[in-house]
Amino acid sequence: MRIGLYPGTFDPLTLGHIDIITRASTLVDRLIIGVAINNDKNPLFTLDERVHLIEKEVDRLKLPSVDIKVHPFKNLLIDCAKDVGASILIRGLRAVSDFEYEYQMVGMNRVLSNNVETVFLMADANYQSIASRLVKEIAKLGGNIESFVSDNIAEAINMKFNQNK
């Protein structure tokens, strides 16, 4: 069984992430969406909220050809891969700067474990400009984010910012 791990903070889950999830699901038998705790990024959503939002979005995708699970983690990515039995890391790339960072990560991960292969998927051209950080900034300033996230995610983001007013 080919098990892939698509890790990220997903704060929030964007249409770009959904595109990668959909495309990655054709490459593996089981896809684990690893939701990382990364307090350095000052997440808008708690870990539990992000997991719940992703689970709802995955259910809406209805991808019958693959088993998709959402798995929170707070350890090293390579250890998370071992924990879930993944032999493939799925990484989405939007720009050259993403590749430079990911290239370093592949090297480090290979030293930690040579049993896990990394597969890069280029973001669809329609989603290359979408960054979670920018989505949050636009929403915080009252802008329309519906071109960047699903309706459910947009609603959750807007509710968060309305709570903070």
PDB file of C-alpha atoms in Angstrom:
ATOM      1  CA  MET A   1       0.000   0.000   0.000  1.00  0.00           C
ATOM      2  CA  ARG A   2       1.386   3.396  -0.982  1.00  0.00           C
ATOM      3  CA  ILE A   3       0.859   5.836   1.869  1.00  0.00           C
ATOM      4  CA  GLY A   4       1.528   9.508   1.226  1.00  0.00           C
ATOM      5  CA  LEU A   5       1.809  12.291   3.772  1.00  0.00           C
ATOM      6  CA  TYR A   6       0.882  15.841   2.777  1.00  0.00           C
ATOM      7  CA  PRO A   7       2.055  18.033   5.672  1.00  0.00           C
ATOM      8  CA  GLY A   8       1.396  21.672   6.430  1.00  0.00           C
ATOM      9  CA  THR A   9      -0.065  24.073   8.933  1.00  0.00           C
ATOM     10  CA  PHE A  10      -3.121  24.679   6.742  1.00  0.00           C
ATOM     11  CA  ASP A  11      -4.005  27.910   8.529  1.00  0.00           C
ATOM     12  CA  PRO A  12      -6.258  28.210   6.634  1.00  0.00           C
ATOM     13  CA  LEU A  13      -6.768  25.444   4.092  1.00  0.00           C
ATOM     14  CA  THR A  14      -6.829  27.149   0.683  1.00  0.00           C
ATOM     15  CA  LEU A  15      -8.043  26.150  -2.768  1.00  0.00           C
ATOM     16  CA  GLY A  16      -4.378  25.556  -3.587  1.00  0.00           C
ATOM     17  CA  HIS A  17      -4.149  22.999  -0.784  1.00  0.00           C
ATOM     18  CA  ILE A  18      -7.349  21.354  -1.988  1.00  0.00           C
ATOM     19  CA  ASP A  19      -5.900  21.139  -5.504  1.00  0.00           C
ATOM     20  CA  ILE A  20      -2.782  19.379  -4.167  1.00  0.00           C
ATOM     21  CA  ILE A  21      -4.903  17.017  -2.038  1.00  0.00           C
ATOM     22  CA  THR A  22      -7.041  16.107  -5.040  1.00  0.00           C
ATOM     23  CA  ARG A  23      -4.051  15.508  -7.304  1.00  0.00           C
ATOM     24  CA  ALA A  24      -2.024  13.665  -4.641  1.00  0.00           C
ATOM     25  CA  SER A  25      -4.962  11.333  -4.058  1.00  0.00           C
ATOM     26  CA  THR A  26      -4.349   9.837  -7.516  1.00  0.00           C
ATOM     27  CA  LEU A  27      -0.769   8.905  -6.607  1.00  0.00           C
ATOM     28  CA  VAL A  28      -1.301   6.941  -3.402  1.00  0.00           C
ATOM     29  CA  ASP A  29      -3.640   4.388  -1.855  1.00  0.00           C
ATOM     30  CA  ARG A  30      -3.907   6.327   1.405  1.00  0.00           C
ATOM     31  CA  LEU A  31      -3.280  10.027   1.856  1.00  0.00           C
ATOM     32  CA  ILE A  32      -2.567  11.406   5.298  1.00  0.00           C
ATOM     33  CA  ILE A  33      -2.976  15.150   5.668  1.00  0.00           C
ATOM     34  CA  GLY A  34      -0.530  15.999   8.428  1.00  0.00           C
ATOM     35  CA  VAL A  35      -1.593  19.121  10.296  1.00  0.00           C
ATOM     36  CA  ALA A  36       1.412  20.618  12.021  1.00  0.00           C
ATOM     37  CA  ILE A  37       1.512  22.628  15.191  1.00  0.00           C
ATOM     38  CA  ASN A  38       3.543  25.699  14.348  1.00  0.00           C
ATOM     39  CA  ASN A  39       3.083  28.385  16.975  1.00  0.00           C
ATOM     40  CA  ASP A  40       5.845  30.447  15.330  1.00  0.00           C
ATOM     41  CA  LYS A  41       3.343  31.251  12.564  1.00  0.00           C
ATOM     42  CA  ASN A  42       0.762  32.635  15.037  1.00  0.00           C
ATOM     43  CA  PRO A  43      -2.087  30.462  13.769  1.00  0.00           C
ATOM     44  CA  LEU A  44      -5.559  31.949  13.438  1.00  0.00           C
ATOM     45  CA  PHE A  45      -7.134  28.570  14.143  1.00  0.00           C
ATOM     46  CA  THR A  46      -6.286  26.134  16.898  1.00  0.00           C
ATOM     47  CA  LEU A  47      -4.951  22.741  15.888  1.00  0.00           C
ATOM     48  CA  ASP A  48      -8.323  21.116  16.645  1.00  0.00           C
ATOM     49  CA  GLU A  49     -10.155  23.737  14.572  1.00  0.00           C
ATOM     50  CA  ARG A  50      -7.827  23.206  11.603  1.00  0.00           C
ATOM     51  CA  VAL A  51      -8.217  19.428  11.799  1.00  0.00           C
ATOM     52  CA  HIS A  52     -12.013  19.765  11.936  1.00  0.00           C
ATOM     53  CA  LEU A  53     -12.142  22.222   9.006  1.00  0.00           C
ATOM     54  CA  ILE A  54      -9.911  19.984   6.876  1.00  0.00           C
ATOM     55  CA  GLU A  55     -11.959  16.888   7.689  1.00  0.00           C
ATOM     56  CA  LYS A  56     -15.113  18.700   6.565  1.00  0.00           C
ATOM     57  CA  GLU A  57     -13.479  19.820   3.314  1.00  0.00           C
ATOM     58  CA  VAL A  58     -12.099  16.342   2.590  1.00  0.00           C
ATOM     59  CA  ASP A  59     -15.578  14.853   3.127  1.00  0.00           C
ATOM     60  CA  ARG A  60     -16.984  17.362   0.626  1.00  0.00           C
ATOM     61  CA  LEU A  61     -14.389  16.334  -2.001  1.00  0.00           C
ATOM     62  CA  LYS A  62     -15.788  12.796  -2.179  1.00  0.00           C
ATOM     63  CA  LEU A  63     -12.623  11.185  -3.529  1.00  0.00           C
ATOM     64  CA  PRO A  64     -13.604   7.481  -3.511  1.00  0.00           C
ATOM     65  CA  SER A  65     -10.369   6.176  -5.014  1.00  0.00           C
ATOM     66  CA  VAL A  66      -8.265   6.892  -1.948  1.00  0.00           C
ATOM     67  CA  ASP A  67      -8.502   6.678   1.828  1.00  0.00           C
ATOM     68  CA  ILE A  68      -7.831  10.151   3.258  1.00  0.00           C
ATOM     69  CA  LYS A  69      -7.137  10.769   6.925  1.00  0.00           C
ATOM     70  CA  VAL A  70      -6.297  13.966   8.800  1.00  0.00           C
ATOM     71  CA  HIS A  71      -3.533  13.559  11.355  1.00  0.00           C
ATOM     72  CA  PRO A  72      -2.302  16.296  13.715  1.00  0.00           C
ATOM     73  CA  PHE A  73       1.378  16.162  14.606  1.00  0.00           C
ATOM     74  CA  LYS A  74       3.913  18.071  16.667  1.00  0.00           C
ATOM     75  CA  ASN A  75       7.060  16.049  16.090  1.00  0.00           C
ATOM     76  CA  LEU A  76       9.562  16.041  13.233  1.00  0.00           C
ATOM     77  CA  LEU A  77       7.984  15.543   9.832  1.00  0.00           C
ATOM     78  CA  ILE A  78      10.095  12.472   9.162  1.00  0.00           C
ATOM     79  CA  ASP A  79       8.976  10.978  12.495  1.00  0.00           C
ATOM     80  CA  CYS A  80       5.364  11.722  11.613  1.00  0.00           C
ATOM     81  CA  ALA A  81       5.901   9.885   8.304  1.00  0.00           C
ATOM     82  CA  LYS A  82       7.208   6.875  10.233  1.00  0.00           C
ATOM     83  CA  ASP A  83       4.278   7.080  12.690  1.00  0.00           C
ATOM     84  CA  VAL A  84       1.676   6.898   9.900  1.00  0.00           C
ATOM     85  CA  GLY A  85       3.638   4.457   7.724  1.00  0.00           C
ATOM     86  CA  ALA A  86       4.162   6.929   4.880  1.00  0.00           C
ATOM     87  CA  SER A  87       6.852   6.269   2.318  1.00  0.00           C
ATOM     88  CA  ILE A  88       6.023   9.368   0.274  1.00  0.00           C
ATOM     89  CA  LEU A  89       5.991  13.018   1.316  1.00  0.00           C
ATOM     90  CA  ILE A  90       3.806  15.208  -0.888  1.00  0.00           C
ATOM     91  CA  ARG A  91       4.890  18.828  -1.147  1.00  0.00           C
ATOM     92  CA  GLY A  92       3.194  21.565  -3.136  1.00  0.00           C
ATOM     93  CA  LEU A  93       5.272  24.201  -4.898  1.00  0.00           C
ATOM     94  CA  ARG A  94       4.047  27.635  -5.955  1.00  0.00           C
ATOM     95  CA  ALA A  95       7.254  29.451  -6.826  1.00  0.00           C
ATOM     96  CA  VAL A  96      11.022  29.086  -7.109  1.00  0.00           C
ATOM     97  CA  SER A  97      11.401  30.294  -3.531  1.00  0.00           C
ATOM     98  CA  ASP A  98       9.276  27.328  -2.376  1.00  0.00           C
ATOM     99  CA  PHE A  99      11.613  24.973  -4.229  1.00  0.00           C
ATOM    100  CA  GLU A 100      14.732  26.383  -2.565  1.00  0.00           C
ATOM    101  CA  TYR A 101      13.278  25.789   0.892  1.00  0.00           C
ATOM    102  CA  GLU A 102      11.896  22.362  -0.009  1.00  0.00           C
ATOM    103  CA  TYR A 103      15.208  21.313  -1.592  1.00  0.00           C
ATOM    104  CA  GLN A 104      16.937  21.885   1.750  1.00  0.00           C
ATOM    105  CA  MET A 105      14.198  19.977   3.570  1.00  0.00           C
ATOM    106  CA  VAL A 106      14.591  16.974   1.254  1.00  0.00           C
ATOM    107  CA  GLY A 107      18.310  16.864   2.004  1.00  0.00           C
ATOM    108  CA  MET A 108      17.772  17.011   5.735  1.00  0.00           C
ATOM    109  CA  ASN A 109      14.979  14.422   5.620  1.00  0.00           C
ATOM    110  CA  ARG A 110      17.173  12.047   3.576  1.00  0.00           C
ATOM    111  CA  VAL A 111      19.805  12.156   6.313  1.00  0.00           C
ATOM    112  CA  LEU A 112      17.151  11.417   8.946  1.00  0.00           C
ATOM    113  CA  SER A 113      15.559   8.614   6.905  1.00  0.00           C
ATOM    114  CA  ASN A 114      16.336   7.348   3.447  1.00  0.00           C
ATOM    115  CA  ASN A 115      13.098   5.316   3.378  1.00  0.00           C
ATOM    116  CA  VAL A 116      10.870   8.300   2.612  1.00  0.00           C
ATOM    117  CA  GLU A 117      10.710   9.829  -0.861  1.00  0.00           C
ATOM    118  CA  THR A 118       9.543  13.389  -1.530  1.00  0.00           C
ATOM    119  CA  VAL A 119       7.261  14.169  -4.462  1.00  0.00           C
ATOM    120  CA  PHE A 120       6.725  17.765  -5.561  1.00  0.00           C
ATOM    121  CA  LEU A 121       3.489  18.862  -7.185  1.00  0.00           C
ATOM    122  CA  MET A 122       3.423  22.260  -8.866  1.00  0.00           C
ATOM    123  CA  ALA A 123       0.432  24.330  -7.897  1.00  0.00           C
ATOM    124  CA  ASP A 124      -2.132  24.793 -10.623  1.00  0.00           C
ATOM    125  CA  ALA A 125      -1.613  28.148 -12.346  1.00  0.00           C
ATOM    126  CA  ASN A 126      -4.943  29.364 -10.927  1.00  0.00           C
ATOM    127  CA  TYR A 127      -3.670  28.877  -7.374  1.00  0.00           C
ATOM    128  CA  GLN A 128       0.008  29.822  -7.521  1.00  0.00           C
ATOM    129  CA  SER A 129      -0.520  33.214  -5.912  1.00  0.00           C
ATOM    130  CA  ILE A 130      -2.568  31.932  -2.985  1.00  0.00           C
ATOM    131  CA  ALA A 131      -0.796  31.977   0.374  1.00  0.00           C
ATOM    132  CA  SER A 132      -2.543  31.293   3.675  1.00  0.00           C
ATOM    133  CA  ARG A 133      -0.765  34.253   5.235  1.00  0.00           C
ATOM    134  CA  LEU A 134      -2.148  36.605   2.578  1.00  0.00           C
ATOM    135  CA  VAL A 135      -5.650  35.146   2.822  1.00  0.00           C
ATOM    136  CA  LYS A 136      -5.675  35.952   6.540  1.00  0.00           C
ATOM    137  CA  GLU A 137      -4.393  39.461   5.907  1.00  0.00           C
ATOM    138  CA  ILE A 138      -7.043  40.166   3.268  1.00  0.00           C
ATOM    139  CA  ALA A 139      -9.797  38.838   5.554  1.00  0.00           C
ATOM    140  CA  LYS A 140      -8.514  40.803   8.530  1.00  0.00           C
ATOM    141  CA  LEU A 141      -8.735  43.994   6.482  1.00  0.00           C
ATOM    142  CA  GLY A 142     -12.273  43.205   5.335  1.00  0.00           C
ATOM    143  CA  GLY A 143     -11.446  41.980   1.834  1.00  0.00           C
ATOM    144  CA  ASN A 144     -13.223  39.249  -0.096  1.00  0.00           C
ATOM    145  CA  ILE A 145     -11.427  35.892   0.183  1.00  0.00           C
ATOM    146  CA  GLU A 146     -13.917  33.717  -1.699  1.00  0.00           C
ATOM    147  CA  SER A 147     -11.533  33.297  -4.671  1.00  0.00           C
ATOM    148  CA  PHE A 148      -8.913  31.755  -2.399  1.00  0.00           C
ATOM    149  CA  VAL A 149     -10.770  29.404  -0.042  1.00  0.00           C
ATOM    150  CA  SER A 150     -13.965  27.342   0.007  1.00  0.00           C
ATOM    151  CA  ASP A 151     -17.192  28.915   1.259  1.00  0.00           C
ATOM    152  CA  ASN A 152     -16.952  26.962   4.541  1.00  0.00           C
ATOM    153  CA  ILE A 153     -13.388  28.106   5.180  1.00  0.00           C
ATOM    154  CA  ALA A 154     -14.245  31.726   4.266  1.00  0.00           C
ATOM    155  CA  GLU A 155     -17.108  31.640   6.740  1.00  0.00           C
ATOM    156  CA  ALA A 156     -14.867  30.240   9.496  1.00  0.00           C
ATOM    157  CA  ILE A 157     -12.188  32.878   8.838  1.00  0.00           C
ATOM    158  CA  ASN A 158     -14.679  35.735   8.799  1.00  0.00           C
ATOM    159  CA  MET A 159     -16.247  34.478  12.026  1.00  0.00           C
ATOM    160  CA  LYS A 160     -12.805  34.437  13.679  1.00  0.00           C
ATOM    161  CA  PHE A 161     -12.090  38.014  12.689  1.00  0.00           C
ATOM    162  CA  ASN A 162     -15.579  39.187  13.693  1.00  0.00           C
ATOM    163  CA  GLN A 163     -15.063  37.579  17.134  1.00  0.00           C
ATOM    164  CA  ASN A 164     -11.870  39.595  17.577  1.00  0.00           C
ATOM    165  CA  LYS A 165     -13.567  42.952  16.944  1.00  0.00           C
TER     166      LYS A 165
END
